GROMACS .gro file of C-alpha atoms in nm:
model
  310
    1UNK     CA    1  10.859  17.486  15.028
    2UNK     CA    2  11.034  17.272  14.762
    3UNK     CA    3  11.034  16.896  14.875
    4UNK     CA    4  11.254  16.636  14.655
    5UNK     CA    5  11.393  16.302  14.711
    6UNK     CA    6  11.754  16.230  14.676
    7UNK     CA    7  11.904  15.890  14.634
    8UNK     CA    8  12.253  15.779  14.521
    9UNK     CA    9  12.486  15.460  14.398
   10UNK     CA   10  12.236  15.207  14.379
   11UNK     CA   11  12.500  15.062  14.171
   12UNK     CA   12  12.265  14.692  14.055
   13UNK     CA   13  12.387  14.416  13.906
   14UNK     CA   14  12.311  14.069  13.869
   15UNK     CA   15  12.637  13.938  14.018
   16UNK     CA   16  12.769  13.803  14.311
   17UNK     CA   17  12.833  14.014  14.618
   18UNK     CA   18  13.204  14.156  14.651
   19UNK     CA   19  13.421  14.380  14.889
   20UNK     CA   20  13.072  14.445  15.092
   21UNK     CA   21  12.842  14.524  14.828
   22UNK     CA   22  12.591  14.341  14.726
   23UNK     CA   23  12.459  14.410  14.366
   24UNK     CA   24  12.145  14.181  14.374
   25UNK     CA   25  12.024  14.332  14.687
   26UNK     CA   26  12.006  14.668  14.523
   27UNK     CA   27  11.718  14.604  14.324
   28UNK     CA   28  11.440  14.556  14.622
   29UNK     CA   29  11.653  14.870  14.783
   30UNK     CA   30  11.491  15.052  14.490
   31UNK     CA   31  11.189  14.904  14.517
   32UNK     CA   32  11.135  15.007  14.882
   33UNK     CA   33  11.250  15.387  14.806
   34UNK     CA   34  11.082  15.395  14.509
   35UNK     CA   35  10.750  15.288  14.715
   36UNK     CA   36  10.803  15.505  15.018
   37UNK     CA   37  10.888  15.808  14.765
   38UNK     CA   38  10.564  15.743  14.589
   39UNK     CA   39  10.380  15.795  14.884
   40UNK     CA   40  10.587  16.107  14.997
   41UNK     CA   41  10.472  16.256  14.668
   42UNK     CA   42  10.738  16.419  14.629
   43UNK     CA   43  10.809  16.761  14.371
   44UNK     CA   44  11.081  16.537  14.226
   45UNK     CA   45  11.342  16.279  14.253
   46UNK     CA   46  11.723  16.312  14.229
   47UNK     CA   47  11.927  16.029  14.117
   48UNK     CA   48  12.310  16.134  14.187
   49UNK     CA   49  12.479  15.847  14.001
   50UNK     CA   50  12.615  15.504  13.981
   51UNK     CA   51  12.286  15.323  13.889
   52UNK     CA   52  12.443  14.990  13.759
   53UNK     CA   53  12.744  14.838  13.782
   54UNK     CA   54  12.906  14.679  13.456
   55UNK     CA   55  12.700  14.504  13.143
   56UNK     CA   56  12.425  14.665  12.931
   57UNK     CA   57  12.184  14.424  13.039
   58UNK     CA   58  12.234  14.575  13.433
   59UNK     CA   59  12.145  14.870  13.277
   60UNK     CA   60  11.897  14.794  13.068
   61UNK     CA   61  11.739  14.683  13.407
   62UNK     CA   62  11.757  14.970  13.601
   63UNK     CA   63  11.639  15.168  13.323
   64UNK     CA   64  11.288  14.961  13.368
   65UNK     CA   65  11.334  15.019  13.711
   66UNK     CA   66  11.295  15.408  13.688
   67UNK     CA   67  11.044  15.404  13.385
   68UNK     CA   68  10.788  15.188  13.620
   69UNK     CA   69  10.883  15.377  13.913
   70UNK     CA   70  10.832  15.719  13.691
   71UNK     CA   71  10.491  15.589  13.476
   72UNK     CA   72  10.341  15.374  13.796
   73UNK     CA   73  10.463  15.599  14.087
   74UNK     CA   74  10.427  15.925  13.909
   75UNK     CA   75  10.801  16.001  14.042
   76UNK     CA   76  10.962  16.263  13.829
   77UNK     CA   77  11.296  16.162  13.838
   78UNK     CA   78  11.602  16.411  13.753
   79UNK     CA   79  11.961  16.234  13.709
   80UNK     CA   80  12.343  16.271  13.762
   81UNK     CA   81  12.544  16.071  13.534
   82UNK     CA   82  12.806  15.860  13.795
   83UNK     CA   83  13.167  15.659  13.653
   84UNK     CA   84  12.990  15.345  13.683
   85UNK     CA   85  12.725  15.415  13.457
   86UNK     CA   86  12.967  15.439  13.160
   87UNK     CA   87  13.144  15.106  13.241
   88UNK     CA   88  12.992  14.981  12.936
   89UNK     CA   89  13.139  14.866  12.583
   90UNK     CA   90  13.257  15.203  12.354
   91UNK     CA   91  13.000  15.070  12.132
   92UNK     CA   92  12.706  15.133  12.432
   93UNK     CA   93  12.846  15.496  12.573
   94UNK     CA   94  12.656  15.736  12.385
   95UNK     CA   95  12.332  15.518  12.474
   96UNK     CA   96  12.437  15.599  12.843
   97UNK     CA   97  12.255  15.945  12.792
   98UNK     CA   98  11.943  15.810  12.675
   99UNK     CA   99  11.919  15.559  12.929
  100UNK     CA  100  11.838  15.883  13.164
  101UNK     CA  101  11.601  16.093  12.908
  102UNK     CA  102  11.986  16.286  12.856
  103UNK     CA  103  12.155  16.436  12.585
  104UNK     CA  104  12.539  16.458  12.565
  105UNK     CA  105  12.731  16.675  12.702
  106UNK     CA  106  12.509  16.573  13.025
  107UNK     CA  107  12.505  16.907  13.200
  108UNK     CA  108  12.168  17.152  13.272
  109UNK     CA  109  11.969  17.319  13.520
  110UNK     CA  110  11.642  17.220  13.600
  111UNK     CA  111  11.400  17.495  13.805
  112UNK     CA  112  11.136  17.399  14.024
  113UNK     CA  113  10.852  17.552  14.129
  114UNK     CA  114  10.689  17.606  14.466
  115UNK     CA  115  10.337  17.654  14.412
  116UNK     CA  116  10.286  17.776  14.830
  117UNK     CA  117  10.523  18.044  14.797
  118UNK     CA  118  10.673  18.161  14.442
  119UNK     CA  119  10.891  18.388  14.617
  120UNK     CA  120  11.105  18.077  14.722
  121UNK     CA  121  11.291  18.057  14.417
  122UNK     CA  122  11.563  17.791  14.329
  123UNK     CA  123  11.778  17.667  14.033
  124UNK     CA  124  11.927  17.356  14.003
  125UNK     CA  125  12.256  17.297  13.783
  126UNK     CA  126  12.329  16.931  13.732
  127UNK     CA  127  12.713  16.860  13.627
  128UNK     CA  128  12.873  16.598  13.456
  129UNK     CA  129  13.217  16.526  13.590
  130UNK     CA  130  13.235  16.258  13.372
  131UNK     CA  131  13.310  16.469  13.040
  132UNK     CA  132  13.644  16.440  13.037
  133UNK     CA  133  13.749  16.044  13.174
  134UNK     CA  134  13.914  15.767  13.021
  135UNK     CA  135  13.588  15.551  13.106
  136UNK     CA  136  13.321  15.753  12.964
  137UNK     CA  137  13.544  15.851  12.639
  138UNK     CA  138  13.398  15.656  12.316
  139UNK     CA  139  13.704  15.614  12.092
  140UNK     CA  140  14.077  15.644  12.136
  141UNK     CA  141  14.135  16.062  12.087
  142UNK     CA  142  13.892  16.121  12.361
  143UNK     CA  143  14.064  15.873  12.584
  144UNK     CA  144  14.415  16.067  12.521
  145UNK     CA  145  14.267  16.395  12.555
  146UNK     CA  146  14.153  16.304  12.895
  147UNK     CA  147  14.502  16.160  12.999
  148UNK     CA  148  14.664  16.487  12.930
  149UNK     CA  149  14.412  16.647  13.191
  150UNK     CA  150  14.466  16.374  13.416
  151UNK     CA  151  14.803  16.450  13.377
  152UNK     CA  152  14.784  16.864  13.377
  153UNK     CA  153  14.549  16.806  13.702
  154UNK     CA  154  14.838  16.604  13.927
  155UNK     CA  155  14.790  16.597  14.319
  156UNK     CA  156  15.002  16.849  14.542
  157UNK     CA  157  15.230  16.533  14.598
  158UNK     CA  158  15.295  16.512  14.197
  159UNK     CA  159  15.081  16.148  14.149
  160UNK     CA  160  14.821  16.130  13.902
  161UNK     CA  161  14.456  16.186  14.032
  162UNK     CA  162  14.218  15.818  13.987
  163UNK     CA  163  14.129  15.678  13.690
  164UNK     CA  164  13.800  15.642  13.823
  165UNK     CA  165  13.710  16.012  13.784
  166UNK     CA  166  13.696  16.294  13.555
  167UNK     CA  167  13.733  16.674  13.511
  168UNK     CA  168  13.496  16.886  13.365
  169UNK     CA  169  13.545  17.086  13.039
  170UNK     CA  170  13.599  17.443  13.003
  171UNK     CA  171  13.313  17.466  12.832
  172UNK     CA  172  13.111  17.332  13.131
  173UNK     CA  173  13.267  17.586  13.369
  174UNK     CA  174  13.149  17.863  13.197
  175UNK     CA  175  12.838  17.789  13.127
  176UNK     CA  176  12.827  17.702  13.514
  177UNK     CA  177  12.939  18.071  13.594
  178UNK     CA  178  12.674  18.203  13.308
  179UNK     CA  179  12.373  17.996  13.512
  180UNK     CA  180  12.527  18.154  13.834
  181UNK     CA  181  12.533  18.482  13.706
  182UNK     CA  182  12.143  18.448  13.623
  183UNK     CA  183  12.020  18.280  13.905
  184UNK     CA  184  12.197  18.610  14.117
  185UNK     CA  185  12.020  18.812  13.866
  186UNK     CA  186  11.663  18.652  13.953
  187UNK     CA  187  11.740  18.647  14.322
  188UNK     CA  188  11.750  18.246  14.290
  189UNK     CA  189  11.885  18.026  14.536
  190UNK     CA  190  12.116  17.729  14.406
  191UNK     CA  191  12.183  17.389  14.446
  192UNK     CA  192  12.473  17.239  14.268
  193UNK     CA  193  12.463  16.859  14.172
  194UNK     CA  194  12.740  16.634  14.071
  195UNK     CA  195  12.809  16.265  14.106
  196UNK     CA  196  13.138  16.352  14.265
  197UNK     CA  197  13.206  16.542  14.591
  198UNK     CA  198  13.393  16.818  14.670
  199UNK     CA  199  13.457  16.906  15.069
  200UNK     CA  200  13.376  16.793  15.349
  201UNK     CA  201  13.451  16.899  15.743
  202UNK     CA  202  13.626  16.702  15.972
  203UNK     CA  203  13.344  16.572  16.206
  204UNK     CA  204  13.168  16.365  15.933
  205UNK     CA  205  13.466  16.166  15.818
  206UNK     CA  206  13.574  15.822  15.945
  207UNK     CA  207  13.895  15.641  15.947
  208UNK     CA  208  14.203  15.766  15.990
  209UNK     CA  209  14.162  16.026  15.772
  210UNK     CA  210  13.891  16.161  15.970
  211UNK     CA  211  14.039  16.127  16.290
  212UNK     CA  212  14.293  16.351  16.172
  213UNK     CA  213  14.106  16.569  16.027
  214UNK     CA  214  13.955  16.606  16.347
  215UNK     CA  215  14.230  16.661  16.563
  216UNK     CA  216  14.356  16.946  16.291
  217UNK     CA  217  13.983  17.087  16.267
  218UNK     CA  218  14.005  17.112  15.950
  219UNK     CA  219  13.780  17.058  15.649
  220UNK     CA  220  13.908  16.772  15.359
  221UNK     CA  221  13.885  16.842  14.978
  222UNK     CA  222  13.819  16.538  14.840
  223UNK     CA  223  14.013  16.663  14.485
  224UNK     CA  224  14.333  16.732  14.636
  225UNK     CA  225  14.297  16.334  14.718
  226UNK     CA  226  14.211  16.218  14.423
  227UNK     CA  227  13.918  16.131  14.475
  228UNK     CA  228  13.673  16.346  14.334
  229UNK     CA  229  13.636  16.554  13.989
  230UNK     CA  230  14.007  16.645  13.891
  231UNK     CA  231  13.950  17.017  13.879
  232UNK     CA  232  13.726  17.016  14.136
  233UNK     CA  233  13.943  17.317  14.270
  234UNK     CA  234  13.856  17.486  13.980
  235UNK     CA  235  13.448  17.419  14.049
  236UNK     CA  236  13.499  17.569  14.418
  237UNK     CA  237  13.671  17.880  14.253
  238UNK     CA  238  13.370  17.919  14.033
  239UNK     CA  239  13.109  17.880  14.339
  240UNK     CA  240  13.270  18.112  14.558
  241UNK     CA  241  13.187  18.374  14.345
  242UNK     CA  242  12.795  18.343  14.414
  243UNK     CA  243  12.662  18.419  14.766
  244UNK     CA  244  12.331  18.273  14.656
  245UNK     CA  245  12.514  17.915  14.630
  246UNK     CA  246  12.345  17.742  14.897
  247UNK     CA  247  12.435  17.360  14.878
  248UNK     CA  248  12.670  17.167  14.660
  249UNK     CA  249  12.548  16.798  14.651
  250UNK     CA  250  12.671  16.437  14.564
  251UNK     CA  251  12.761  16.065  14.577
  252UNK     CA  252  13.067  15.861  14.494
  253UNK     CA  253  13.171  15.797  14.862
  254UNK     CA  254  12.946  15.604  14.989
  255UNK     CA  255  13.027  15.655  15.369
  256UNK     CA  256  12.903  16.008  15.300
  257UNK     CA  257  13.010  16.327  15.437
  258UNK     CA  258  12.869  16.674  15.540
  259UNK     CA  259  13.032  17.012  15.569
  260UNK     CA  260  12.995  17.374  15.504
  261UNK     CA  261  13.238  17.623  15.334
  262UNK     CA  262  13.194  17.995  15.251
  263UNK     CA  263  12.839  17.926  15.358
  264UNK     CA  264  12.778  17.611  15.120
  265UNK     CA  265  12.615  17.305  15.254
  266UNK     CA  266  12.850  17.021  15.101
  267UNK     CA  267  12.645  16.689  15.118
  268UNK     CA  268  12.695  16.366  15.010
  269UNK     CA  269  12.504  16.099  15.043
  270UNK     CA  270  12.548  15.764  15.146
  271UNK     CA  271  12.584  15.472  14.876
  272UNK     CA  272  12.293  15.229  14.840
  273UNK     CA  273  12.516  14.962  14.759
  274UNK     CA  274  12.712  14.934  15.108
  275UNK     CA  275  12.403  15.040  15.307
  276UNK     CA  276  12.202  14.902  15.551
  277UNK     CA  277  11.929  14.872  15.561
  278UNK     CA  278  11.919  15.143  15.297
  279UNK     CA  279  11.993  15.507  15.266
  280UNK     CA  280  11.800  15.779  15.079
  281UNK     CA  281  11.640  16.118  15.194
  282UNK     CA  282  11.397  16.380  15.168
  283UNK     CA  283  11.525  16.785  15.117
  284UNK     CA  284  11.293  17.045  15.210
  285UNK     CA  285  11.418  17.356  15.000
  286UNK     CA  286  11.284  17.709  15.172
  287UNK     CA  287  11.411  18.060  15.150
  288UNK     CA  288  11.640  18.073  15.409
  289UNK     CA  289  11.727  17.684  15.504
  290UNK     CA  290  11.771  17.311  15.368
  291UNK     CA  291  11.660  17.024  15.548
  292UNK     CA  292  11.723  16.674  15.493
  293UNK     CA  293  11.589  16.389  15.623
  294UNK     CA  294  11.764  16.062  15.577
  295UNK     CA  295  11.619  15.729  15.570
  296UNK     CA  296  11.753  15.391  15.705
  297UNK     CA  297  12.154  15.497  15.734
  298UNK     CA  298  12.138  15.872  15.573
  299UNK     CA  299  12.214  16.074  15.871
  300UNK     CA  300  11.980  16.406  15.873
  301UNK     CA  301  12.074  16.756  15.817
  302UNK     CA  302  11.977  17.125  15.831
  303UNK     CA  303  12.183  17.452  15.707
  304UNK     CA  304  12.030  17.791  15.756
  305UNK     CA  305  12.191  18.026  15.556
  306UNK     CA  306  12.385  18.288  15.695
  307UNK     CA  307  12.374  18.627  15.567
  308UNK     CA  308  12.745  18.689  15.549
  309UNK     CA  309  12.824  18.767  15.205
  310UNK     CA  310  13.145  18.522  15.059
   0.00000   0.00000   0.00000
């Protein structure tokens, strides 16, 4: 099997705690994954976004935090870039890449091997729904280019979708559907990653929302809320053309959520910042199942693929 570690909105900061989060106590959060993850010796690490929160020096921080973690621990971290992470002065954004071993545009697939059984293939195709954003864009043009998809991209009741997300490019879907079309070419398995969700079913959401849900039985997608990548519809379109999509996974939310759809585990993980004691998990990746196993307040999972074909 393929073993990783998955964590997700550590979201430090060296600033007082606020609307239940507390920024300080991120750091020793980190420190105690990091530590137990170590030990786990793990294939790899995923980071799925929102690693500071505000001010270079915060990340400038947690960018010591991973090379320690990385040269002392021997973790091999892989990350998502998250909307907090480019809360930073226009002058700072294009470091934001390099701060994760990135290059812009901040999409690729990274493959991983299992050395037990190499007929347990994966790929793994990291987005960045941050492309196009108001926050992450660098000078003025980029800013209005992403307003006009904000504004092409409105909600089924006609409002705009949140500031606080993005839409990918067209560029970016394709080249998702070209690593789709070769990973079904190699007989790969996939895992999608993005900092932003996409769906979840009704039995994993709280509040009101969730209750309804619930009562309707029926599954919520997160863009048609607002909350999530603007076209995220247009993502979903794109999976559901690839049987051998097995999990879509992400952040953002930090009450997490679980579902599946067309025979796609949709997982996101819990936020570090708003957990307790913490929250973080180990994925087992085999041929014809994922399992997860949260820590501290990440509820465990399992999806075993079915073999009807989407």
């Amino acid at each position: 099997m393929i073993r990783f570690a998955a964590i997700s909105d550590i979201q430090y900061a060296d600033m007082e705690p606020s609307d239940g989060r507390d920024y300080r106590a991120s750091y020793n959060k980190f420190l105690e994954a990091a530590g137990d993850i170590t030990t786990a010796r793990v294939d790899f690490a995923l980071n799925l976004g929102d690693s500071f929160q505000e001010k270079w020096e915060n990340a400038l921080s947690v960018k010591q935090l991973f090379e320690i973690s990385q040269d002392k621990g021997k973790i091999n971290w892989i990350h998502v870039l998250g909307n907090h992470d480019f809360l930073v002065p226009d002058k700072n954004k294009k470091q934001v890449y390099g701060l994760f071993n990135l290059s812009k545009p901040g999409y690729y697939e990274y493959k991983p091997q299992d050395s037990d059984d190499p007929s347990n293939k994966w790929r793994i195709l990291v987005l960045n729904g941050n492309e196009i954003s108001t926050y992450a864009a660098e000078n003025e043009d980029e800013r209005n280019l992403a307003q006009g998809e904000r504004e092409r991209l409105r909600l089924t009741d006609g409002s705009l979708p949140k500031d606080f997300n993005g839409a990918i490019s067209v560029q970016q879907l394709n080249w998702l559907d070209d690593r789709l079309q070769y990973a079904t070419s190699q007989g790969e398995n996939v895992l999608v990653a993005s900092h932003f969700p996409l769906y979840a079913g009704s039995k994993s959401l709280t509040g009101n929302r969730g209750r309804l849900a619930s009562l309707l039985n029926v599954g919520i997608f997160y863009s048609n809320l607002g909350v999530s990548t603007w076209n995220g519809q247009e993502i979903l379109s794109v999976l559901d053309k690839y049987k051998l999509v097995r999990c879509f996974i992400a952040g953002h939310l930090h009450t997490g959520s679980y579902g599946v759809r067309n025979n796609v585990a949709h997982i996101t993980l819990k936020g570090v910042i708003e957990a307790s004691p913490n929250a973080f998990c180990y994925i087992e990746l085999h041929p014809d199942q994922i399992i997860l196993r949260g820590i501290g307040a990440q509820p465990s999972y399992q999806h075993v693929f079915s073999s009807e074909v989407k």
